[in-house]
Short mmCIF file of C-alpha atoms and ligand atoms in Angstrom, two decimals:
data_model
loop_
_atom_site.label_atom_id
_atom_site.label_comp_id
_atom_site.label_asym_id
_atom_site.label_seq_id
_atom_site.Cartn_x
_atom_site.Cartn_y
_atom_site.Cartn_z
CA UNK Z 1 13.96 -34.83 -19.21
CA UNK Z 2 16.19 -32.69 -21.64
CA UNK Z 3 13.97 -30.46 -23.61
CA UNK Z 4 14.54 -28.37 -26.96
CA UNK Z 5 13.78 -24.83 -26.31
CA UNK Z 6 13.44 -22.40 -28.42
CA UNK Z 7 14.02 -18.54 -27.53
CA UNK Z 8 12.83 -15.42 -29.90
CA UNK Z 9 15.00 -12.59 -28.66
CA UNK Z 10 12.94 -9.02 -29.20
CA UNK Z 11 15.18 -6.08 -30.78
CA UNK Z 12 13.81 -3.17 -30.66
CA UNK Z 13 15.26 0.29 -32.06
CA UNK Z 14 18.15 -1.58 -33.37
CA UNK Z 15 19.10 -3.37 -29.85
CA UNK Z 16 18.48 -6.54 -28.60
CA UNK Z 17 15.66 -6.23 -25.17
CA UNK Z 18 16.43 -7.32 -21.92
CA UNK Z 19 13.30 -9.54 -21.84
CA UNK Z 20 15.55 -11.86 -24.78
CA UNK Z 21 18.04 -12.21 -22.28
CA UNK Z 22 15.44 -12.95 -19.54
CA UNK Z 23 13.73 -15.57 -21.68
CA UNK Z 24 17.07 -17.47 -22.18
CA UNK Z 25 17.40 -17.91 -18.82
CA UNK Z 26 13.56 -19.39 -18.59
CA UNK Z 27 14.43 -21.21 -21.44
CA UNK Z 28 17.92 -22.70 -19.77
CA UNK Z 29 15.57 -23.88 -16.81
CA UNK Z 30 12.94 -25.45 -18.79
CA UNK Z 31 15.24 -27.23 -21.21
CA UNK Z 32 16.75 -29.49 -18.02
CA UNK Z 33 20.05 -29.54 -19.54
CA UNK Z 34 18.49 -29.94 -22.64
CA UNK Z 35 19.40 -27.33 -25.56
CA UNK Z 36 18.54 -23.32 -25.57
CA UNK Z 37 17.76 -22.37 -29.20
CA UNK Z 38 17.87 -18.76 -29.50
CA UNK Z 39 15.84 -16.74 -32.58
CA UNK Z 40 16.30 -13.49 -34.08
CA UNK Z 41 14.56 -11.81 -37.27
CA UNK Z 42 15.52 -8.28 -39.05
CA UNK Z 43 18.89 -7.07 -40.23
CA UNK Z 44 21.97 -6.78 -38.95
CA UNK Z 45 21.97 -9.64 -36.30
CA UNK Z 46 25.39 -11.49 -36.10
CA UNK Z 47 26.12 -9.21 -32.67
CA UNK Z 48 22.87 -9.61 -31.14
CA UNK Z 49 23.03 -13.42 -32.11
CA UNK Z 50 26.57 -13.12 -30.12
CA UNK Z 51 25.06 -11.38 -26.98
CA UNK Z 52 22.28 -13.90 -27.21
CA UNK Z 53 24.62 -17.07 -26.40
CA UNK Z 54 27.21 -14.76 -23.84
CA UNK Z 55 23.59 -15.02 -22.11
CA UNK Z 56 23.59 -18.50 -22.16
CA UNK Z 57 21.64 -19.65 -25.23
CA UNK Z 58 23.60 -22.57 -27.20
CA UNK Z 59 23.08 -21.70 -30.72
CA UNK Z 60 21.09 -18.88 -32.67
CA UNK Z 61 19.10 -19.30 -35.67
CA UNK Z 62 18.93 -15.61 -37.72
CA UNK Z 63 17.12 -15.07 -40.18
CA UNK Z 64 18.06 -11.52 -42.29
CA UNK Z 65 15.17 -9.94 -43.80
CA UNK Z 66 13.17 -6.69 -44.25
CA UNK Z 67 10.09 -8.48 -43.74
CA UNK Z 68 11.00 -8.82 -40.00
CA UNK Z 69 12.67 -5.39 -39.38
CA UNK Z 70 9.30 -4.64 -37.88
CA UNK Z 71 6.76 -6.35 -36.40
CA UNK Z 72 3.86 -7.68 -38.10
CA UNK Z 73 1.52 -10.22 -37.30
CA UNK Z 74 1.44 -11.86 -40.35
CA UNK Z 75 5.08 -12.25 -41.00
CA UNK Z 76 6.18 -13.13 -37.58
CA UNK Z 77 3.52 -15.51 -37.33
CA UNK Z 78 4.75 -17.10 -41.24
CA UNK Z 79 8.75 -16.85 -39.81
CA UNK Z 80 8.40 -18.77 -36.45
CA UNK Z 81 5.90 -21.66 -37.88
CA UNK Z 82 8.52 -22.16 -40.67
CA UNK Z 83 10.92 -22.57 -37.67
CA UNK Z 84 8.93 -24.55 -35.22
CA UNK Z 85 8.33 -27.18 -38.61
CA UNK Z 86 12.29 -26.62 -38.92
CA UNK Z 87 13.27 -27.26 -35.43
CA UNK Z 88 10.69 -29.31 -33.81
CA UNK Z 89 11.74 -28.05 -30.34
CA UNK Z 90 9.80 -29.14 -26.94
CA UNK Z 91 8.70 -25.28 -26.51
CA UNK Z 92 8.92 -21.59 -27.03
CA UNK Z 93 9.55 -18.81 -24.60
CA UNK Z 94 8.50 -15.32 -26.18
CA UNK Z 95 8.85 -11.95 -23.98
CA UNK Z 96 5.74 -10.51 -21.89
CA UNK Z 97 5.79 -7.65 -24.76
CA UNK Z 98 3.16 -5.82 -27.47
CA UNK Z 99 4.40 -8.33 -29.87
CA UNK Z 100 4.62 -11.20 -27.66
CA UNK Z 101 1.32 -11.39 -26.26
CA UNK Z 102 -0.06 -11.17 -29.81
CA UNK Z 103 2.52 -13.77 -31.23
CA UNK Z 104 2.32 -16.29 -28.66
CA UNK Z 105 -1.99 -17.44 -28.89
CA UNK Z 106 -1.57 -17.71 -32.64
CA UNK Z 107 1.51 -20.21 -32.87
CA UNK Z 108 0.05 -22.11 -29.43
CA UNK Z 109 -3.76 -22.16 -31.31
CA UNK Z 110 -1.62 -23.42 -34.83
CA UNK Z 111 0.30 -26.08 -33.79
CA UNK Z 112 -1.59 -27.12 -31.03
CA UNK Z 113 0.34 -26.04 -27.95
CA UNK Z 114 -0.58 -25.32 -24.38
CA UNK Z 115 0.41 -21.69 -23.84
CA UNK Z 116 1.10 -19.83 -20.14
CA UNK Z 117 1.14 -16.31 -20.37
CA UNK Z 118 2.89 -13.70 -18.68
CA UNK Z 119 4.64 -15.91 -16.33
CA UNK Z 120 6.71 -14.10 -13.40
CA UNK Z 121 9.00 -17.59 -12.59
CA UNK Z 122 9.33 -21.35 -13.96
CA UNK Z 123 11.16 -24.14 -12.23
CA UNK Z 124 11.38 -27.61 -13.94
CA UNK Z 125 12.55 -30.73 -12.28
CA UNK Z 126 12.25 -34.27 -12.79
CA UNK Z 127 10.66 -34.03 -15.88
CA UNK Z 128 8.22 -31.54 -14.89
CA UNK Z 129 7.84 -27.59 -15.82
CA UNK Z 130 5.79 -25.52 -13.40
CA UNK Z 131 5.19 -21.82 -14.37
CA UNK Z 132 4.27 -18.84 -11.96
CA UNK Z 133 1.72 -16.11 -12.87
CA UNK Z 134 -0.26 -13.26 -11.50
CA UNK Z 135 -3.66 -13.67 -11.52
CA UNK Z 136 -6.33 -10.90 -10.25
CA UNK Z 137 -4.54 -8.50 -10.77
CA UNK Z 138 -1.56 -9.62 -8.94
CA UNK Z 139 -3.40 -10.28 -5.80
CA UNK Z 140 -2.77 -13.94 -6.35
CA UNK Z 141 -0.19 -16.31 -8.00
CA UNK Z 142 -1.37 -19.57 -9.74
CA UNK Z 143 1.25 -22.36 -10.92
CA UNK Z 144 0.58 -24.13 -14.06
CA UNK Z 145 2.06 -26.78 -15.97
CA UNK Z 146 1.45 -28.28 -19.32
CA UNK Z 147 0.90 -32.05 -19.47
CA UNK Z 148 0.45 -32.39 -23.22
CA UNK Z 149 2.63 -31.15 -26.59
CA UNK Z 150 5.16 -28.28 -26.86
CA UNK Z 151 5.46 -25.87 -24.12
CA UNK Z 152 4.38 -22.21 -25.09
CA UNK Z 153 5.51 -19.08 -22.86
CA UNK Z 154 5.57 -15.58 -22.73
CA UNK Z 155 7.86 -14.19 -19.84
CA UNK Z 156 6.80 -10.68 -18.02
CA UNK Z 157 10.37 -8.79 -18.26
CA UNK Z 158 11.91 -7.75 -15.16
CA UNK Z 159 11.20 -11.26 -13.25
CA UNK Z 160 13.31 -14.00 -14.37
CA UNK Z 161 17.31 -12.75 -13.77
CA UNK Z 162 18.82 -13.19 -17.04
CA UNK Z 163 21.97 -15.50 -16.28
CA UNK Z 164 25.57 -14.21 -16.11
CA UNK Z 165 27.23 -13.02 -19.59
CA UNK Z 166 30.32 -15.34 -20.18
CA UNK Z 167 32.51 -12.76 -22.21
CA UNK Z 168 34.24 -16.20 -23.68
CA UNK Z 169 31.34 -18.33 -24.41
CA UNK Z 170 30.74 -19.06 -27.90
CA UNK Z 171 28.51 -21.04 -30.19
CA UNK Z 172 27.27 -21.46 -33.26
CA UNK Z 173 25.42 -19.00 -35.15
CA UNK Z 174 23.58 -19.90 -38.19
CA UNK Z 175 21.36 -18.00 -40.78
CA UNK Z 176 18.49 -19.62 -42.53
CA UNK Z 177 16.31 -18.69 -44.95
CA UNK Z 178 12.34 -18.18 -44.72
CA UNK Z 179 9.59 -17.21 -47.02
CA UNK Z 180 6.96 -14.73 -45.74
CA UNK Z 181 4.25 -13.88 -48.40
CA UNK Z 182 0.81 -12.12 -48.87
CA UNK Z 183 1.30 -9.66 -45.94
CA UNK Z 184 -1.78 -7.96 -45.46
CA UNK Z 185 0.62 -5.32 -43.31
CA UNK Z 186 3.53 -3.51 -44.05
CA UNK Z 187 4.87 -0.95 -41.60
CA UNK Z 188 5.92 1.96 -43.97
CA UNK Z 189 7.10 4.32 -40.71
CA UNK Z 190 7.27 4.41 -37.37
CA UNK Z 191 6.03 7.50 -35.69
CA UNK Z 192 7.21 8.05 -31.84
CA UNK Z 193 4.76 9.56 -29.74
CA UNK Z 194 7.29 9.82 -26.48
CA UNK Z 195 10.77 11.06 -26.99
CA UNK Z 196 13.73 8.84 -26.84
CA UNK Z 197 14.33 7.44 -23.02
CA UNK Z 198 14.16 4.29 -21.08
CA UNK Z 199 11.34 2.06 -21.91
CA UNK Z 200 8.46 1.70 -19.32
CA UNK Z 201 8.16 -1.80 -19.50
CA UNK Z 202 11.77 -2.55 -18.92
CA UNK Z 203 12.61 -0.06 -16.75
CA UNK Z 204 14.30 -1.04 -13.46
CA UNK Z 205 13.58 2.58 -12.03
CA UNK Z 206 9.66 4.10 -12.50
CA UNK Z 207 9.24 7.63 -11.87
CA UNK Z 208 5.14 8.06 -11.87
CA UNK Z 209 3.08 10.80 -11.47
CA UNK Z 210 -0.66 11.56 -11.10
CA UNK Z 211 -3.13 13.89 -11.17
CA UNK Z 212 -1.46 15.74 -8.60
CA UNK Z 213 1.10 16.94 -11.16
CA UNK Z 214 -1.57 19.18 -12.08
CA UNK Z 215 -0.08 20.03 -15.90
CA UNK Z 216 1.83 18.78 -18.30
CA UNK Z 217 4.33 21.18 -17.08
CA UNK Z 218 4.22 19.41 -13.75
CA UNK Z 219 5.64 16.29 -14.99
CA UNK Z 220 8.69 18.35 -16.00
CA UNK Z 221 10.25 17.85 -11.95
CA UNK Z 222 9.50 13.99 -12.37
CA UNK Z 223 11.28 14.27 -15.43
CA UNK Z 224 14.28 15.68 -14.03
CA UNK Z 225 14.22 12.82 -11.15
CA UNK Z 226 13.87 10.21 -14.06
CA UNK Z 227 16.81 11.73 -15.78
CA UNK Z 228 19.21 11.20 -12.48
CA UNK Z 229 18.24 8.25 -11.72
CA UNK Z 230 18.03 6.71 -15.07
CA UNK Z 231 14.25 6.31 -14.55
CA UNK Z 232 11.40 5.93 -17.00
CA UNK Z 233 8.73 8.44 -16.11
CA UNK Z 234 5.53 6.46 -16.29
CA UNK Z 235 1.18 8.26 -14.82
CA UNK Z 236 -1.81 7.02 -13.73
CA UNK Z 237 -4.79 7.16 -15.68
CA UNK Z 238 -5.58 10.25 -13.90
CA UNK Z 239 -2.72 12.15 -15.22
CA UNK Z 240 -3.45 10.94 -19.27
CA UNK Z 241 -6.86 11.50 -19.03
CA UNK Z 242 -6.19 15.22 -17.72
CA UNK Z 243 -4.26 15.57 -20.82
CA UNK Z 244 -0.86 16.12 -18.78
CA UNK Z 245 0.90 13.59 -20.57
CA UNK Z 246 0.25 10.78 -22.95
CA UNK Z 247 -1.51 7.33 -22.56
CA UNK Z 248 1.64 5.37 -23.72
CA UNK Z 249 2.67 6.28 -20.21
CA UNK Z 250 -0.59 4.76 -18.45
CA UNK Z 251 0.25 2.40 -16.05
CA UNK Z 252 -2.47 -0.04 -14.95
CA UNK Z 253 -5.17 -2.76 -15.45
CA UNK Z 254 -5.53 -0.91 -18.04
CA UNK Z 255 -2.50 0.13 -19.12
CA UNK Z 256 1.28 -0.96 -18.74
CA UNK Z 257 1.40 -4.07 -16.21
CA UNK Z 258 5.59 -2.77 -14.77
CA UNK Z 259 7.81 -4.94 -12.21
CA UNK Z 260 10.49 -2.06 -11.66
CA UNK Z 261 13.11 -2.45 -8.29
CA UNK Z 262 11.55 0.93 -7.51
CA UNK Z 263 8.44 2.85 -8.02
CA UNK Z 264 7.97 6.29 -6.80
CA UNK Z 265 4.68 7.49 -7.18
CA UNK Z 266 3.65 11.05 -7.03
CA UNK Z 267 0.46 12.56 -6.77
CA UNK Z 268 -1.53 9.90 -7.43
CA UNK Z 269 -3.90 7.98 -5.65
CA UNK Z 270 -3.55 4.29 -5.73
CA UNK Z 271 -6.41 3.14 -7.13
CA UNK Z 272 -7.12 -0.30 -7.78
CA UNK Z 273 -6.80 -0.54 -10.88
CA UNK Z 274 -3.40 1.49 -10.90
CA UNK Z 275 -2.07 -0.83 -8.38
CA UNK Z 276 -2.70 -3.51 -10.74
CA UNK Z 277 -0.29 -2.55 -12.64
CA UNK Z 278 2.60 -2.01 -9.94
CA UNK Z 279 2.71 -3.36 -6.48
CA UNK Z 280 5.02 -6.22 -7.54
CA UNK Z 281 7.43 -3.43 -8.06
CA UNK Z 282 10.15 -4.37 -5.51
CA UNK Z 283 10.42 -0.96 -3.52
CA UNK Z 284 7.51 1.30 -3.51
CA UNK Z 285 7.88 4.89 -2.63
CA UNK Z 286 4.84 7.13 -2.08
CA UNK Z 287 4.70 10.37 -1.79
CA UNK Z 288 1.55 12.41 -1.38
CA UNK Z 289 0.19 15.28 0.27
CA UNK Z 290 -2.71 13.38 1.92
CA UNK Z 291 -1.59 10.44 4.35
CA UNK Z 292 -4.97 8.42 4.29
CA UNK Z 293 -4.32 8.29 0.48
CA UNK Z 294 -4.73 4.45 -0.38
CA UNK Z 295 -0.84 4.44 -2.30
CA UNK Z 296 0.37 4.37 1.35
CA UNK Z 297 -0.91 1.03 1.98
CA UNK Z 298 1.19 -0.33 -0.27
CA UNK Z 299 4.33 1.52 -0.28
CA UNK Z 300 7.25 0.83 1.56
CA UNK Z 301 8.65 3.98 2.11
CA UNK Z 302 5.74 7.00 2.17
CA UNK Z 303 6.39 10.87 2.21
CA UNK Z 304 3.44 13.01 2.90
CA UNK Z 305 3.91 16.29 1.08
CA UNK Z 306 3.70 18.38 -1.46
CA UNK Z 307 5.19 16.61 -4.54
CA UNK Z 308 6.74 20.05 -5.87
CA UNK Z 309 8.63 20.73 -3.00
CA UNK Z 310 9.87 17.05 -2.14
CA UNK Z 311 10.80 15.71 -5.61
CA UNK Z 312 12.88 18.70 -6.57
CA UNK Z 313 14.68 17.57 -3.31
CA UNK Z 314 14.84 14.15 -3.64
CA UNK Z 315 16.46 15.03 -7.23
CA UNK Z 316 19.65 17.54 -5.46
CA UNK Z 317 20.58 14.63 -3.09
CA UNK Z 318 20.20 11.15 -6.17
CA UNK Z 319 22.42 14.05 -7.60
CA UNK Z 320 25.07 14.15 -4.81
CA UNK Z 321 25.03 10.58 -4.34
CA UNK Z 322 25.05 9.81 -7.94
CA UNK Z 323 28.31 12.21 -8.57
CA UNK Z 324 29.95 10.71 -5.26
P1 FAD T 401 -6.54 10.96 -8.10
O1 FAD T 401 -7.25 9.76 -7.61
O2 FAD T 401 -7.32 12.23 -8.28
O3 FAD T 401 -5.34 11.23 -7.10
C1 FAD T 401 -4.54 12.35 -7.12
C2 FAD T 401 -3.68 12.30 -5.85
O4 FAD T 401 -2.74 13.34 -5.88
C3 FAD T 401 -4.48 12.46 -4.56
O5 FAD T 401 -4.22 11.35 -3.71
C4 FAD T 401 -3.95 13.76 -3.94
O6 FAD T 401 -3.88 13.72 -2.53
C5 FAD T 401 -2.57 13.83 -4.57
N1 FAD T 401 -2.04 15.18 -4.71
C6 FAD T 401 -2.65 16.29 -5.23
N2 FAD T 401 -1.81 17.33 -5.27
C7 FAD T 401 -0.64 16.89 -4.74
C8 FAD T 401 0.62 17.50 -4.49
N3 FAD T 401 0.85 18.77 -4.83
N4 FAD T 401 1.58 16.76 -3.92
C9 FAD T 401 1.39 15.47 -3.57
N5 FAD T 401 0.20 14.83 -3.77
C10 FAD T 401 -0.79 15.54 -4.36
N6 FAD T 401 -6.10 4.16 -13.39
C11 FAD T 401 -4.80 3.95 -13.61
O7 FAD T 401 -3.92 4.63 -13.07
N7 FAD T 401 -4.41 2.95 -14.49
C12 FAD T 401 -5.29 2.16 -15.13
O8 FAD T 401 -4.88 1.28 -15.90
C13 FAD T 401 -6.69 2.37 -14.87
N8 FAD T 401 -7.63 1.57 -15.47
C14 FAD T 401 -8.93 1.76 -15.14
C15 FAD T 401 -9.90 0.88 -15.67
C16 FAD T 401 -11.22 1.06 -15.34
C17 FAD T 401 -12.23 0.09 -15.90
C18 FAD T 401 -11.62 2.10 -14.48
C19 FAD T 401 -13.05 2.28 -14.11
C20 FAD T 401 -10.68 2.97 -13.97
C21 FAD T 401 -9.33 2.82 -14.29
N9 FAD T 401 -8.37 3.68 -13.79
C22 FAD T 401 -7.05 3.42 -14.01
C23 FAD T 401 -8.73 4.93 -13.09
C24 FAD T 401 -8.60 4.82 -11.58
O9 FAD T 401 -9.81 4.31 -11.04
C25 FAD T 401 -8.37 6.20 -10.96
O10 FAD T 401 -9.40 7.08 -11.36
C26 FAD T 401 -7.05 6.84 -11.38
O11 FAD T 401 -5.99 5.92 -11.18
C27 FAD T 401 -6.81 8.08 -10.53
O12 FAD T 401 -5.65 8.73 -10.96
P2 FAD T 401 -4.80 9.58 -9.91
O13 FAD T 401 -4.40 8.71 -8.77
O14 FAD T 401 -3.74 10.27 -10.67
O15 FAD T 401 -5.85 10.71 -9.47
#
């Protein structure tokens, strides 16, 4: 059955995130030939709105306003019930993201919708939308579908392949108009705590380290890895709590939940509840001075060493192969 779906692309730092892209292409398999409804709020979007449908949406709604530069609960949550009312589309696919996993509950509790978080697939045939997610900490998968009402997702980025750009495509792009009022927050300034680089949660490449870095200053040869291979640099808990870096780079049950094609781990354990939050990275590379450490058990590729003398190795020949 053709569905109505409708797609909130995610920009962030003034471009548009993978993960919109991604949830076009969920939203292309769930509409069954039906029509992909893409959704952007903030300034400046007639290019993003452009990239959105090269990706494969059919239309975009945008809605210009410095309400929605930023996001706030409150006036994201105002913006996309004014658009569901608008639209009346079979579901909506959200990214796996800070904003998304608080969006999504409130607009699924509001109007009444079953809601599948964090989904890692979706196929939908003959009338029929089954989702894929991790559950126990990725140990297991469970497949859900929702029998009842519109369809609510959110989509963990790096999992569904966003679908081919067509340079040519085109469609149309339209702006409407929405009220958002009596915002209890306004987000006068953003303050960075990391500096610039590739974003953890989207990264294809990880770079992480442990408490085997020792210091801050030990990150710095990750950090030099990460910058040749175009790698986030991403620690365990051991490493933030140690003070060596900061917890926006915590990776875990606890912290980021990543799905990069490769993971190299340094000096760090494996714990549980790290692991949690990376062995469905597609290539894992350990490498640790002690080979009972538990990371081997899940890598696919292990070095035992010291981290200080094989990562400023593995860094001279990325570079070589990089400049060939
Ligand atoms: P360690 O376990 O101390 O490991 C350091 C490793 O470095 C060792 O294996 C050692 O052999 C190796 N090493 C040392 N020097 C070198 C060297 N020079 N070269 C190579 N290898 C070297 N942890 C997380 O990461 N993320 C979470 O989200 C998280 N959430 C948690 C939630 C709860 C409720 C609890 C109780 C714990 C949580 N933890 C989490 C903590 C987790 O249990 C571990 O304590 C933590 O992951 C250990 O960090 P680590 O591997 O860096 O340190």
């Amino acid at each position: 059955m053709a569905n109505k779906i409708l797609v909130l692309g995610e920009i962030k730092d003034g471009e548009l995130r993978n993960v919109s892209f991604e949830a076009i292409a969920a939203g292309r398999r769930i509409a069954d030939g039906g029509e992909v409804v893409g959704l952007l709020f903030g300034e400046n979007l007639q290019g993003h709105a452009e990239e959105l449908i090269k990706y494969g949406a059919d239309r975009v709604l945008t809605s210009e306003n410095s309400d929605l530069v930023q996001y706030t609960t409150d006036a994201y949550k105002q913006a996309l019930l004014q658009v569901f009312e608008q639209e009346s589309p079979d579901g909506i696919i959200l990214g796996h993201t800070s904003s998304g996993k608080d969006l999504a509950p409130r607009i699924a509790a509001k109007i009444g919708a079953g809601l599948v978080s964090d989904a890692v697939d979706v196929e939908s045939s003959g009338g029929s939308t089954v989702f894929t997610r991790p559950i126990y900490s990725g140990k297991a998968f469970e497949k859900l579908s929702i029998s009842d009402g519109p369809t609510l997702a959110t989509i963990r980025p790096n999992n569904i392949a966003p679908e081919t750009k067509d340079e040519g495509k085109s469609g149309d792009i339209s702006s409407i108009s929405l009220e958002v009022k009596d915002l209890r927050t306004i987000v006068k300034e953003v303050v960075k705590k990391t500096s610039g680089g590739v974003d953890l949660a989207e990264a294809k490449i990880i770079v992480a380290g442990g408490r085997g870095v020792k210091s801050a200053e030990g990150f710095k040869p990750l950090q030099e890895l990460a910058d040749v291979l175009g790698a986030a640099v991403g620690a365990s808990r051991g490493a933030c709590d140690a003070e060596y870096c900061d917890y926006s780079l915590q990776i875990g049950q606890t912290g980021k939940v990543v799905t990069p094609d490769l993971y190299i781990a340094a000096g760090l354990s494996g714990a549980i509840q790290h692991l949690a939050g990376m062995s469905n990275s597609k290539v894992i590379v350990a490498i640790n001075k002690d080979p009972e450490a538990p990371i081997f058990e899940v890598a696919d590729y292990g070095i035992v060493g010291d981290l200080f003398e094989v990562v400023p190795k593995l860094t001279e020949e990325f570079k070589k192969a990089v400049s060939n």
